[in-house]
Amino acid sequence: ESHVCGCTQHTASTDFRLRTDTSAEPQHKRARVETMLSSRLNVALRNGLSHNGVPAVARLARRSYHENIIDHYESPRNVGSMDKNDPNVGTGLVGAPACGDVMKLQMRVGKDGKIEEAVFKTFGCGSAIASSSFTTEWLKGKDLDECAQIKNSVIAAHLKLPPVKLHCSMLAEDAVKAAIKDYQAKTKKAAGETTLEVASASA
């Protein structure tokens, strides 16, 4: 079953959402997936940006969407990018093959363990962009435990997403959880390296 998303046709199914944050996947497979998603996002950015700097396939059909979606689509918050190698930054890059949306969400964790800043770059429909924008606002000031509890239903309820657009909020939830895992992996690696250095020094 398909539906019209503002200007272009997408598939409503969310059964084949692609997650890049699955730790059980082989590292080489995960790397290929992330490279593919990153490449798709970069191509989208080169091919066309809207006036506000958010890549979009076309204008949102106003009469079909709630004002909250239109607000975040036309005036998106926190569009941008951070250094993915920064140990204090967690990066989540996810895509939905069912509709072609690609979302990159990044968060910076402060010394107090709370999110100081969150940014995104998204290629997709207006609902995907709005979901990204709202989610970055929602994250600010929360600690990682709170962020990990995010539910797509919260995003969908605030934006008043229509049923055929719920997959956009699911993608945002996936991006947050992927960013948290990325940050935690960096923290664990840094802690291991510090322990190794201390052990070597005392040997």
Short mmCIF file of C-alpha atoms in Angstrom, two decimals:
data_model
loop_
_atom_site.label_atom_id
_atom_site.label_comp_id
_atom_site.label_asym_id
_atom_site.label_seq_id
_atom_site.Cartn_x
_atom_site.Cartn_y
_atom_site.Cartn_z
CA GLU A 1 0.00 0.00 0.00
CA SER A 2 1.32 3.43 -0.87
CA HIS A 3 0.44 6.97 0.04
CA VAL A 4 1.27 10.44 -1.14
CA CYS A 5 3.68 12.38 1.07
CA GLY A 6 3.28 16.03 0.12
CA CYS A 7 4.67 15.57 -3.35
CA THR A 8 6.11 12.16 -3.79
CA GLN A 9 4.89 8.64 -3.36
CA HIS A 10 6.31 6.45 -0.60
CA THR A 11 5.51 3.05 0.84
CA ALA A 12 3.63 3.04 4.13
CA SER A 13 5.13 -0.23 5.36
CA THR A 14 7.67 -0.01 8.20
CA ASP A 15 8.45 -3.73 8.35
CA PHE A 16 11.77 -3.35 6.59
CA ARG A 17 13.19 -0.39 8.50
CA LEU A 18 16.96 -0.57 8.40
CA ARG A 19 18.73 -0.23 11.75
CA THR A 20 22.44 0.55 11.87
CA ASP A 21 22.66 0.32 15.63
CA THR A 22 22.36 -3.45 15.95
CA SER A 23 25.45 -4.55 17.83
CA ALA A 24 24.86 -8.18 16.83
CA GLU A 25 25.61 -7.39 13.20
CA PRO A 26 29.16 -8.05 11.95
CA GLN A 27 31.31 -4.93 12.01
CA HIS A 28 32.04 -5.08 8.28
CA LYS A 29 28.32 -5.33 7.46
CA ARG A 30 27.47 -2.42 9.73
CA ALA A 31 30.23 -0.35 8.14
CA ARG A 32 28.83 -1.01 4.66
CA VAL A 33 25.34 -0.02 5.76
CA GLU A 34 26.54 3.20 7.39
CA THR A 35 28.60 4.06 4.30
CA MET A 36 25.55 3.53 2.08
CA LEU A 37 23.32 5.71 4.25
CA SER A 38 25.94 8.43 4.55
CA SER A 39 26.46 8.41 0.79
CA ARG A 40 22.71 8.70 0.17
CA LEU A 41 22.45 11.64 2.55
CA ASN A 42 25.43 13.41 0.94
CA VAL A 43 23.94 12.97 -2.53
CA ALA A 44 20.66 14.39 -1.29
CA LEU A 45 22.42 17.41 0.16
CA ARG A 46 24.21 18.08 -3.12
CA ASN A 47 21.08 17.68 -5.22
CA GLY A 48 18.94 20.24 -3.50
CA LEU A 49 18.36 22.16 -0.28
CA SER A 50 15.28 24.06 0.74
CA HIS A 51 15.59 27.70 1.79
CA ASN A 52 16.20 26.71 5.42
CA GLY A 53 19.03 24.34 4.65
CA VAL A 54 17.06 21.13 5.14
CA PRO A 55 17.17 18.69 2.24
CA ALA A 56 13.66 17.96 1.03
CA VAL A 57 12.19 16.23 -1.97
CA ALA A 58 9.43 18.82 -2.32
CA ARG A 59 7.16 21.21 -0.49
CA LEU A 60 4.82 19.91 2.19
CA ALA A 61 1.12 19.84 1.35
CA ARG A 62 -0.24 22.27 3.95
CA ARG A 63 -3.82 21.12 3.93
CA SER A 64 -2.86 17.53 4.75
CA TYR A 65 -0.76 18.13 7.86
CA HIS A 66 -1.08 19.56 11.36
CA GLU A 67 0.45 22.98 12.04
CA ASN A 68 3.05 21.39 14.35
CA ILE A 69 4.48 19.41 11.45
CA ILE A 70 4.48 22.45 9.18
CA ASP A 71 6.18 24.55 11.86
CA HIS A 72 9.07 22.12 12.33
CA TYR A 73 9.33 21.54 8.59
CA GLU A 74 9.43 25.19 7.56
CA SER A 75 11.46 26.37 10.58
CA PRO A 76 13.49 23.32 11.60
CA ARG A 77 15.46 23.51 14.82
CA ASN A 78 19.06 22.43 15.22
CA VAL A 79 20.01 21.64 11.63
CA GLY A 80 23.72 20.91 11.54
CA SER A 81 26.52 18.46 12.08
CA MET A 82 29.16 17.67 14.70
CA ASP A 83 32.52 15.93 14.56
CA LYS A 84 31.63 12.26 14.75
CA ASN A 85 35.07 11.51 16.21
CA ASP A 86 34.50 13.78 19.21
CA PRO A 87 34.40 11.47 22.27
CA ASN A 88 31.55 13.53 23.72
CA VAL A 89 29.40 13.20 20.60
CA GLY A 90 27.11 10.29 19.81
CA THR A 91 26.05 9.81 16.19
CA GLY A 92 23.03 7.89 14.96
CA LEU A 93 22.65 7.28 11.22
CA VAL A 94 19.56 5.35 10.19
CA GLY A 95 17.53 4.81 7.06
CA ALA A 96 14.17 3.44 6.00
CA PRO A 97 14.39 1.58 2.66
CA ALA A 98 10.59 1.41 2.57
CA CYS A 99 10.36 5.14 1.86
CA GLY A 100 13.95 6.25 1.19
CA ASP A 101 14.31 8.52 4.24
CA VAL A 102 17.79 8.93 5.74
CA MET A 103 18.31 10.53 9.14
CA LYS A 104 21.53 11.53 10.92
CA LEU A 105 21.12 12.68 14.51
CA GLN A 106 23.98 13.72 16.79
CA MET A 107 24.07 14.65 20.46
CA ARG A 108 26.76 16.18 22.62
CA VAL A 109 26.93 14.94 26.21
CA GLY A 110 28.12 17.37 28.88
CA LYS A 111 30.22 16.66 31.97
CA ASP A 112 27.02 16.33 34.00
CA GLY A 113 25.84 13.53 31.73
CA LYS A 114 23.09 15.61 30.15
CA ILE A 115 22.59 16.49 26.51
CA GLU A 116 24.04 19.93 25.85
CA GLU A 117 23.30 20.03 22.15
CA ALA A 118 21.56 17.93 19.52
CA VAL A 119 21.61 18.42 15.75
CA PHE A 120 20.35 16.62 12.68
CA LYS A 121 20.49 16.30 8.92
CA THR A 122 17.64 14.47 7.25
CA PHE A 123 16.73 13.62 3.68
CA GLY A 124 13.10 12.69 3.35
CA CYS A 125 9.54 13.88 3.53
CA GLY A 126 8.25 16.76 5.64
CA SER A 127 7.19 14.43 8.43
CA ALA A 128 10.70 12.95 8.66
CA ILE A 129 12.24 16.42 8.87
CA ALA A 130 9.68 17.53 11.46
CA SER A 131 10.29 14.38 13.52
CA SER A 132 14.04 15.05 13.48
CA SER A 133 13.61 18.69 14.45
CA PHE A 134 11.25 18.00 17.34
CA THR A 135 13.40 15.15 18.64
CA THR A 136 16.54 17.30 18.88
CA GLU A 137 14.58 19.80 20.96
CA TRP A 138 13.19 17.04 23.17
CA LEU A 139 16.66 15.67 23.91
CA LYS A 140 18.19 18.86 25.29
CA GLY A 141 18.77 18.86 29.02
CA LYS A 142 17.94 15.19 29.48
CA ASP A 143 20.39 12.54 30.70
CA LEU A 144 21.13 9.39 28.73
CA ASP A 145 18.74 7.24 30.73
CA GLU A 146 15.89 9.63 29.94
CA CYS A 147 16.89 9.81 26.28
CA ALA A 148 16.94 6.02 26.04
CA GLN A 149 13.29 5.96 27.10
CA ILE A 150 12.14 7.99 24.12
CA LYS A 151 9.14 6.51 22.34
CA ASN A 152 8.02 7.26 18.83
CA SER A 153 4.51 7.72 20.24
CA VAL A 154 5.67 10.89 22.04
CA ILE A 155 7.02 12.33 18.79
CA ALA A 156 3.94 11.31 16.83
CA ALA A 157 1.56 12.72 19.45
CA HIS A 158 3.24 16.12 19.56
CA LEU A 159 3.42 16.48 15.79
CA LYS A 160 -0.01 14.93 15.24
CA LEU A 161 1.44 12.62 12.61
CA PRO A 162 -1.11 10.81 10.46
CA PRO A 163 -1.02 6.98 10.71
CA VAL A 164 0.79 6.60 7.38
CA LYS A 165 3.60 8.78 8.74
CA LEU A 166 4.28 6.95 12.00
CA HIS A 167 7.39 5.37 10.46
CA CYS A 168 9.01 8.83 10.53
CA SER A 169 8.73 8.99 14.31
CA MET A 170 10.03 5.41 14.54
CA LEU A 171 13.06 6.44 12.51
CA ALA A 172 13.74 9.32 14.92
CA GLU A 173 13.52 6.94 17.89
CA ASP A 174 15.98 4.60 16.18
CA ALA A 175 18.36 7.49 15.51
CA VAL A 176 18.39 8.53 19.17
CA LYS A 177 19.09 5.01 20.37
CA ALA A 178 21.82 4.57 17.77
CA ALA A 179 23.44 7.84 18.91
CA ILE A 180 23.34 6.69 22.54
CA LYS A 181 24.98 3.37 21.64
CA ASP A 182 27.66 5.18 19.66
CA TYR A 183 28.44 7.48 22.59
CA GLN A 184 28.50 4.61 25.08
CA ALA A 185 30.83 2.61 22.82
CA LYS A 186 33.23 5.56 22.68
CA THR A 187 33.09 5.97 26.45
CA LYS A 188 33.76 2.27 27.02
CA LYS A 189 36.66 2.30 24.58
CA ALA A 190 38.17 5.40 26.18
CA ALA A 191 37.86 3.84 29.65
CA GLY A 192 39.59 0.68 28.41
CA GLU A 193 42.45 2.65 26.89
CA THR A 194 42.88 4.63 30.12
CA THR A 195 43.01 1.42 32.16
CA LEU A 196 45.57 -0.03 29.76
CA GLU A 197 47.74 3.08 30.03
CA VAL A 198 47.64 2.97 33.83
CA ALA A 199 48.50 -0.74 33.85
CA SER A 200 51.40 -0.17 31.46
CA ALA A 201 52.74 2.68 33.56
CA SER A 202 52.72 0.60 36.73
CA ALA A 203 54.32 -2.43 35.10
#
